[in-house]
mmCIF file of C-alpha atoms in Angstrom:
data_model
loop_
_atom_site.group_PDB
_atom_site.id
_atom_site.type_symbol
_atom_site.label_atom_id
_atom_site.label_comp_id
_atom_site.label_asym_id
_atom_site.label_seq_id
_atom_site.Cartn_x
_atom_site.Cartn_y
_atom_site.Cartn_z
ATOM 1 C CA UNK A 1 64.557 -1.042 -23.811
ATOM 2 C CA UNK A 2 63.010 -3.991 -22.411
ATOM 3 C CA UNK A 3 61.508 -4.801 -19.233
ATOM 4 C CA UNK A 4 62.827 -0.908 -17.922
ATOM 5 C CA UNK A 5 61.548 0.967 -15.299
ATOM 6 C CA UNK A 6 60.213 4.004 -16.524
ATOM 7 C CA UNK A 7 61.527 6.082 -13.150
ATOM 8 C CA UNK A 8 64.904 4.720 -14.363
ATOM 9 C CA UNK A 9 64.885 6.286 -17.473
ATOM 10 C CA UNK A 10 62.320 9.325 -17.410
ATOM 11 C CA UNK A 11 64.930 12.439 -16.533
ATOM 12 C CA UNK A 12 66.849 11.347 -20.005
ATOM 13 C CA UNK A 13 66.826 14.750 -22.144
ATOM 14 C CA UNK A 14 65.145 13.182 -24.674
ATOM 15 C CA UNK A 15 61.747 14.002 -26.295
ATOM 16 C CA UNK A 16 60.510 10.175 -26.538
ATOM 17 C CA UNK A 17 61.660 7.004 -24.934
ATOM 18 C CA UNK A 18 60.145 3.579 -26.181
ATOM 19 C CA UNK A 19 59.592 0.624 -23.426
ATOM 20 C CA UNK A 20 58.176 -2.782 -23.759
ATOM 21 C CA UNK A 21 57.047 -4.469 -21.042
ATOM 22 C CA UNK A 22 55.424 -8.450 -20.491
ATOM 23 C CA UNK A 23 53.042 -8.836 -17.799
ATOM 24 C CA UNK A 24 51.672 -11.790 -15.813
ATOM 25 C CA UNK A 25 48.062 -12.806 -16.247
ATOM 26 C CA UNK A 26 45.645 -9.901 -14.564
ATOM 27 C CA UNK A 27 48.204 -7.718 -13.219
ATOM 28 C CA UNK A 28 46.768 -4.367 -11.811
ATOM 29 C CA UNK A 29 49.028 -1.471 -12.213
ATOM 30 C CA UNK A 30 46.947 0.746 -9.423
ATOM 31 C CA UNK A 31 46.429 4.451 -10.273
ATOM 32 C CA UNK A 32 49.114 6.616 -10.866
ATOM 33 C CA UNK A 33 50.435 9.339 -12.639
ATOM 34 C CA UNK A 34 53.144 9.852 -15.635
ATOM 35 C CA UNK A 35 54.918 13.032 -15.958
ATOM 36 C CA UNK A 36 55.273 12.229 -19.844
ATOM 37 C CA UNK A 37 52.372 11.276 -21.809
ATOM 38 C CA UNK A 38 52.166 8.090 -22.863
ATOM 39 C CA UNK A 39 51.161 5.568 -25.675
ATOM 40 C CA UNK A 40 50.561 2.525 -24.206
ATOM 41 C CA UNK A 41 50.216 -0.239 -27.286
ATOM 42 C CA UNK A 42 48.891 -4.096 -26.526
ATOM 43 C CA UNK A 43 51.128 -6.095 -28.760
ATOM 44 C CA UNK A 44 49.229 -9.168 -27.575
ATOM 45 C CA UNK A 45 46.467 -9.497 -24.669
ATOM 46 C CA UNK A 46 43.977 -6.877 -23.858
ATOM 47 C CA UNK A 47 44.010 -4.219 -21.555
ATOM 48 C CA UNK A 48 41.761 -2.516 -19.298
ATOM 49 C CA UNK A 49 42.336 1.460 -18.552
ATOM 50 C CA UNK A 50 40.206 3.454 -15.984
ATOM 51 C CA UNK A 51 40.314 6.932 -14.710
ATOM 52 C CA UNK A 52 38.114 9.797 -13.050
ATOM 53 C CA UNK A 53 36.773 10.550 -16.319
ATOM 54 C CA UNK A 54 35.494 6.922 -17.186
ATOM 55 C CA UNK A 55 36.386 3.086 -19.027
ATOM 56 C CA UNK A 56 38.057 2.346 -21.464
ATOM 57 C CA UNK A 57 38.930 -1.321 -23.517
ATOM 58 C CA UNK A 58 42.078 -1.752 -25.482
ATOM 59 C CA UNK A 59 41.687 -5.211 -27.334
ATOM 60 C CA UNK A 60 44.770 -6.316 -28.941
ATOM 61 C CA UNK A 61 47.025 -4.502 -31.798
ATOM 62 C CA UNK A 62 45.138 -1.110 -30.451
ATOM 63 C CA UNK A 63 46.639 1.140 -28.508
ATOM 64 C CA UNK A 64 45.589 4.191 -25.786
ATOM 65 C CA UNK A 65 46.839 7.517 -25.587
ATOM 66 C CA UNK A 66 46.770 8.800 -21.565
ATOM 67 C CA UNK A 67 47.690 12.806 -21.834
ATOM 68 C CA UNK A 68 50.381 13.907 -19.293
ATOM 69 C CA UNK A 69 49.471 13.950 -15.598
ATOM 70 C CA UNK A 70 46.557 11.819 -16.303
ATOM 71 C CA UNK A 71 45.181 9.725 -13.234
ATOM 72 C CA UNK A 72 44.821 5.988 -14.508
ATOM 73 C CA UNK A 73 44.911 2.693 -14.157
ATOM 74 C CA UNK A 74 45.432 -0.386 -15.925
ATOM 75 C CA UNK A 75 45.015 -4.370 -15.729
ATOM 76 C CA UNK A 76 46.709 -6.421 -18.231
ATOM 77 C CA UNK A 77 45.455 -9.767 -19.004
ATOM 78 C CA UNK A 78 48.571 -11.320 -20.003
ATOM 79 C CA UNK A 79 50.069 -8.327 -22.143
ATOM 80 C CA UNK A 80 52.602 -7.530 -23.346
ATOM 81 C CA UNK A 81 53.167 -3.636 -24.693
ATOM 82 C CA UNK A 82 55.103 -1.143 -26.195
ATOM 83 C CA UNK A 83 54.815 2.221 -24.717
ATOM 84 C CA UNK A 84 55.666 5.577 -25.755
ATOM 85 C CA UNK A 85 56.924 7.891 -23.193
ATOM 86 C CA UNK A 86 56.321 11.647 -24.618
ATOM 87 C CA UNK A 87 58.006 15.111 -22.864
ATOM 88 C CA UNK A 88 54.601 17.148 -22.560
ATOM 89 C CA UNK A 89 56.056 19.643 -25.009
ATOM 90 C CA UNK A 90 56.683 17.232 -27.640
ATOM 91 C CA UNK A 91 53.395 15.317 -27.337
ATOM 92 C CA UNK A 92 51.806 14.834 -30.882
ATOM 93 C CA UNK A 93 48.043 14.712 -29.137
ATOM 94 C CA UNK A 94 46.288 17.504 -27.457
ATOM 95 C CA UNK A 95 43.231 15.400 -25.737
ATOM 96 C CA UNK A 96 42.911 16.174 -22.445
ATOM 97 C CA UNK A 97 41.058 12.487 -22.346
ATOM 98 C CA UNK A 98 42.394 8.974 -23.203
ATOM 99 C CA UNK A 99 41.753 7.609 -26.853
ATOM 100 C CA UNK A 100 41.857 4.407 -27.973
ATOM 101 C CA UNK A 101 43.882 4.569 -31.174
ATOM 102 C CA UNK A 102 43.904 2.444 -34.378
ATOM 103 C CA UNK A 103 47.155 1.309 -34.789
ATOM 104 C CA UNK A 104 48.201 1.420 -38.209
ATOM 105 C CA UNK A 105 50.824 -1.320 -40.229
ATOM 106 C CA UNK A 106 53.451 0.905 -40.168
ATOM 107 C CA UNK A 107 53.063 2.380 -36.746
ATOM 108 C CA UNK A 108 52.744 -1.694 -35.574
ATOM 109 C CA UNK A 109 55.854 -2.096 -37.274
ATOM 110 C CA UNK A 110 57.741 0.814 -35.735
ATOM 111 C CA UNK A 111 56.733 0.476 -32.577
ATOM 112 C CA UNK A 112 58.513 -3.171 -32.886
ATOM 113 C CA UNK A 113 61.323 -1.587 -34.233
ATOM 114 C CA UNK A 114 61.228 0.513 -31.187
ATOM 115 C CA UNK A 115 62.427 -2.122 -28.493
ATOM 116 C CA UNK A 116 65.849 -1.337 -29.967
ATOM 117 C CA UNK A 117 66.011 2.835 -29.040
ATOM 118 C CA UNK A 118 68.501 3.226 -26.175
ATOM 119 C CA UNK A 119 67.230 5.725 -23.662
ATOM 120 C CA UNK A 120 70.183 8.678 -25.036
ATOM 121 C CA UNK A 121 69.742 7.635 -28.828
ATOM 122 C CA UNK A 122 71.303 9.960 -31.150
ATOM 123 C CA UNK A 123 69.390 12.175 -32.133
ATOM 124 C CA UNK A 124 70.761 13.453 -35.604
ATOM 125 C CA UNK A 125 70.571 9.654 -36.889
ATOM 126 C CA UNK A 126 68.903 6.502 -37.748
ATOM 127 C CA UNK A 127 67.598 6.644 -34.060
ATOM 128 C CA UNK A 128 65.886 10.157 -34.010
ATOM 129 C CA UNK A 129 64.131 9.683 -37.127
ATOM 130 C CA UNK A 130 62.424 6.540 -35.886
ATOM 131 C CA UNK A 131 61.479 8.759 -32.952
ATOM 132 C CA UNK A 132 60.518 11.753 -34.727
ATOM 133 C CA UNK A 133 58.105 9.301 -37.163
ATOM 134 C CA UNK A 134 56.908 7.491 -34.311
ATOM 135 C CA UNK A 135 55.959 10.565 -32.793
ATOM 136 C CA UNK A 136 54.148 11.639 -36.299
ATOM 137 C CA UNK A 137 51.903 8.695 -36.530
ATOM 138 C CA UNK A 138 50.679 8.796 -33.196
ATOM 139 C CA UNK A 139 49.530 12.044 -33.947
ATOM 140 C CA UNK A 140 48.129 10.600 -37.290
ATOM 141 C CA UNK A 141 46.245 7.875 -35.526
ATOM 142 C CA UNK A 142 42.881 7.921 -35.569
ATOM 143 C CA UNK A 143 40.476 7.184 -32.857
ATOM 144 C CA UNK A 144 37.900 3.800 -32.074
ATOM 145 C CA UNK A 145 34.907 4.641 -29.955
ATOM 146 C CA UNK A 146 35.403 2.278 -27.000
ATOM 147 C CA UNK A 147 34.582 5.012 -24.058
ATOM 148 C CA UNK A 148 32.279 4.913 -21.331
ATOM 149 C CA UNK A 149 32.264 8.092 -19.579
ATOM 150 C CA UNK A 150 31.425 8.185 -15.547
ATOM 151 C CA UNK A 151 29.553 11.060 -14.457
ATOM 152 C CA UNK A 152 30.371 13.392 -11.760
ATOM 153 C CA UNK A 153 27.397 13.223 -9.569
ATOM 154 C CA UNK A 154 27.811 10.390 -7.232
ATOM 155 C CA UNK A 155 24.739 8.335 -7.033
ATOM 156 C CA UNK A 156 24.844 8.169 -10.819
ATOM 157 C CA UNK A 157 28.291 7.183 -11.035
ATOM 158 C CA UNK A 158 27.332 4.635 -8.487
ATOM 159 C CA UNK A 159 24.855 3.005 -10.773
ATOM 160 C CA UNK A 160 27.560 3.661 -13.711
ATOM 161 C CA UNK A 161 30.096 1.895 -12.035
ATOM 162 C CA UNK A 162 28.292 -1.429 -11.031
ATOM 163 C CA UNK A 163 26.476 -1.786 -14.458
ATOM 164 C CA UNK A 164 30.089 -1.821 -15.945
ATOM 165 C CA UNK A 165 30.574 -4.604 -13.709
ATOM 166 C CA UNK A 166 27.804 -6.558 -15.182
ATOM 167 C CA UNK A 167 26.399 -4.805 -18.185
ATOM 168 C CA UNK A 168 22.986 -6.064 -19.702
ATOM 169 C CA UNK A 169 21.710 -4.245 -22.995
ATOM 170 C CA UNK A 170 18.427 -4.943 -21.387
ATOM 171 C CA UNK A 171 18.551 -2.518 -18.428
ATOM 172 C CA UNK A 172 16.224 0.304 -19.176
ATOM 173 C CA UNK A 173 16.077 4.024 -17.964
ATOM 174 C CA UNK A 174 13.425 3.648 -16.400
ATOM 175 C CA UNK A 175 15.101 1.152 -13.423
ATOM 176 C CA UNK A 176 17.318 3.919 -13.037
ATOM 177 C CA UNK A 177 15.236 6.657 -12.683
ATOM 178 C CA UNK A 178 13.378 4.725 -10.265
ATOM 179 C CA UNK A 179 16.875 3.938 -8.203
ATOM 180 C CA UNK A 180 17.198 7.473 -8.404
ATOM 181 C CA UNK A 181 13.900 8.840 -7.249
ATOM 182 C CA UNK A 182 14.038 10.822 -10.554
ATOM 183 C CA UNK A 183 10.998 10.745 -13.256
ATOM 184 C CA UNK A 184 12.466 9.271 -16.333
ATOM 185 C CA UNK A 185 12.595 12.910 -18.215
ATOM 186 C CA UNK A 186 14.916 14.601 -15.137
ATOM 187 C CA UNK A 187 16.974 11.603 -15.411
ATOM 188 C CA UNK A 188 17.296 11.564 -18.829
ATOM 189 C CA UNK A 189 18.288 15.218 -19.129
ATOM 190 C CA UNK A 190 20.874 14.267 -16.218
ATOM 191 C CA UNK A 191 22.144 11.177 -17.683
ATOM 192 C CA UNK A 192 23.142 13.429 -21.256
ATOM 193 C CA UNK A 193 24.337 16.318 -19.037
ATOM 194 C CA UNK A 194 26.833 14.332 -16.889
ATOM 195 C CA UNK A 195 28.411 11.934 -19.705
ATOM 196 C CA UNK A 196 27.498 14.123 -22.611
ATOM 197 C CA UNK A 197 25.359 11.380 -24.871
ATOM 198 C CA UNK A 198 22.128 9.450 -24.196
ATOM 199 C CA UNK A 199 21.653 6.463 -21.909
ATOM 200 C CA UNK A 200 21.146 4.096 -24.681
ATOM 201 C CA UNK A 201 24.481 5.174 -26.300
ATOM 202 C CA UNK A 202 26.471 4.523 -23.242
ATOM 203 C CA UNK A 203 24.297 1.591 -22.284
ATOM 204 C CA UNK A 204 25.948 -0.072 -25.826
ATOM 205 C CA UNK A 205 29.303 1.073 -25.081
ATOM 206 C CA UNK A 206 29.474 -0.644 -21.537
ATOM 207 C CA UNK A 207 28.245 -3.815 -23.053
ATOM 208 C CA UNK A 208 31.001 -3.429 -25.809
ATOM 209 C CA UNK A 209 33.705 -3.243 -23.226
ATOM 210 C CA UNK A 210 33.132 -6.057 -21.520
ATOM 211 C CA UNK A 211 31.856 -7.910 -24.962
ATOM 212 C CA UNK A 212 35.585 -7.402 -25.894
ATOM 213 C CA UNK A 213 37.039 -8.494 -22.391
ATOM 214 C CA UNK A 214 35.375 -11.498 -22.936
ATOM 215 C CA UNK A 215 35.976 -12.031 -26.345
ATOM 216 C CA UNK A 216 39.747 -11.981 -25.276
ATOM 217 C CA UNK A 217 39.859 -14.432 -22.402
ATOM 218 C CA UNK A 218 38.057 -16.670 -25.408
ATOM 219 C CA UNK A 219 34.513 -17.082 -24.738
ATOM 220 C CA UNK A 220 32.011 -18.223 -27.631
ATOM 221 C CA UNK A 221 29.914 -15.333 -29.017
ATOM 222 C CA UNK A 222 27.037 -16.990 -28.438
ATOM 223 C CA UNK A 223 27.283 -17.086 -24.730
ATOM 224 C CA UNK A 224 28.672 -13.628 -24.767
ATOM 225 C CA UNK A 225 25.580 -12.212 -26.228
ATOM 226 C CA UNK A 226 23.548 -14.180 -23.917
ATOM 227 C CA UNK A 227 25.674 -12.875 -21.097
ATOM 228 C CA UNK A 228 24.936 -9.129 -22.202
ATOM 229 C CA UNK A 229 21.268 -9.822 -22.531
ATOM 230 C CA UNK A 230 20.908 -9.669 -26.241
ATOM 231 C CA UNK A 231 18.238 -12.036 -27.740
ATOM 232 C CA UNK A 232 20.452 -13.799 -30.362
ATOM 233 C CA UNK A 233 24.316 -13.835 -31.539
ATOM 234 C CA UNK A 234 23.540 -12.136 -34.962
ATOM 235 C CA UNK A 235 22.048 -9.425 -32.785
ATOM 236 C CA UNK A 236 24.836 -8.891 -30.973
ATOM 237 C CA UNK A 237 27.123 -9.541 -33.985
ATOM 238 C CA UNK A 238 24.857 -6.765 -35.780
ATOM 239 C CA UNK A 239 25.766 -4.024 -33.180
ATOM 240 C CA UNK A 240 29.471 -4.953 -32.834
ATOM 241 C CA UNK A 241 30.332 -5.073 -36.432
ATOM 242 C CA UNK A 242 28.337 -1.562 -36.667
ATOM 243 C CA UNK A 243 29.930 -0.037 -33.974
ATOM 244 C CA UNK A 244 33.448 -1.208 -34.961
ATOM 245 C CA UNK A 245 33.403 -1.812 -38.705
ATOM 246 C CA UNK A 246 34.086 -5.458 -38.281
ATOM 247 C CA UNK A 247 32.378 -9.038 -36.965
ATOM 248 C CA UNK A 248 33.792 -10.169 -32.743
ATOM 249 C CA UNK A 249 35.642 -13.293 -34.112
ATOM 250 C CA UNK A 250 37.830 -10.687 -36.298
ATOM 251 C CA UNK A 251 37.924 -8.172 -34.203
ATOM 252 C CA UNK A 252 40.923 -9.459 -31.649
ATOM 253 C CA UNK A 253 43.006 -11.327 -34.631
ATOM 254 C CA UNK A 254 46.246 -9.668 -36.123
ATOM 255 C CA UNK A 255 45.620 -7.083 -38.737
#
């Protein structure tokens, strides 16, 4: 199914449905809710996924799983996807939260192989295996740590929200303590209790989201690092290839 409307298709009696979907440059798909869970892959462009529990980044040939009734939304810049539609019952997953999920050669392979699935496949076939092993490796699929969690308490989230807007690795703890009228030990103890890791864990993250945004839209390492207040390239290259096993120029090419 290509190009389908999900409400179109969503009552079929069927455990999965596969849809792929091309979108225009920076298209914002405003928050809603699925009743199926979903596994929303980037077969090219990148994607950007928010919801009330935080940020996420989904560079291309990676893919996101959003749990059932999940509140999100997403901007593509110029994507085009595969998603899995999941019955709650049958979902593979049990995170309440999004992932961001490697996607394997053979999943990559069968979620192409998924544009062909009608809606009412047969299930005792060629069909309902594909399904049944799509629905096994997405369970298999491990996990990438591109998450930056927004806190509950709203001044913090405040400051949370417009640093993701324009991250800098140089921002310290002790600027927001002093934003919050906090000494830096209360807002340290805050800052761990509302997102669950330190502030210069998340700090990283938020500068790896947009590192990858921009790495996407093509801009030169270099300026990126500059951008996110690191003091060289290597430095930055040094943290990215740490965080995600490889170097930025590799990162957004085909596996």
């Amino acid at each position: 199914m290509h190009n389908v409307r999900l409400d179109s298709v969503d009552a079929t009696p069927r455990p999965l449905l596969a849809i792929g979907t091309d979108y225009a440059p920076d298209t914002l798909l405003d928050f809603h809710i699925h009743r199926r869970a979903q596994m929303l892959y980037a077969m090219t462009g990148l994607m950007e996924v928010e919801t009330d529990d935080g940020a996420w980044v989904i560079p291309p040939y990676s893919g996101v799983w959003i749990p059932a009734g999940k509140r999100h939304r997403v901007r593509m810049q110029s994507a085009s996807t595969r998603s899995l539609y999941i019955e709650p019952e049958a979902a593979p997953r049990r995170s309440i939260h999004c992932e961001v999920l490697v996607i394997t050669p053979l999943l990559h392979h069968l979620l192409l192989a998924s544009l062909a699935l009608p809606a009412l496949y047969e299930e005792n076939g060629r069909d309902g295996a594909l399904a049944q092993l799509l629905l096994h490796e997405v369970g298999l699929a491990h996990t990438m740590p591109l998450f930056a969690p927004i806190p509950q308490d709203p001044s913090l989230a405040a400051l949370c929200k417009a640093f993701l807007g324009q991250p800098n690795i140089q921002s310290t703890p002790e600027q927001w303590a002093k934003q919050l009228n906090k000494s830096l030990r209360s807002f340290t103890r805050l800052f761990r209790q509302q997102t669950g890791i330190s502030f210069s864990e998340w700090r990283q993250q938020a500068c790896l989201l947009t590192a990858l945004t921009k790495l996407s839209a093509g801009q030169s390492v270099t300026q990126i690092a500059l951008d996110l207040g690191y003091d060289s390239a290597s430095a930055f290259s040094t943290m990215f290839r740490r965080r995600l096993g490889q170097t930025p120029s590799n990162f957004i090419r085909v596996p």
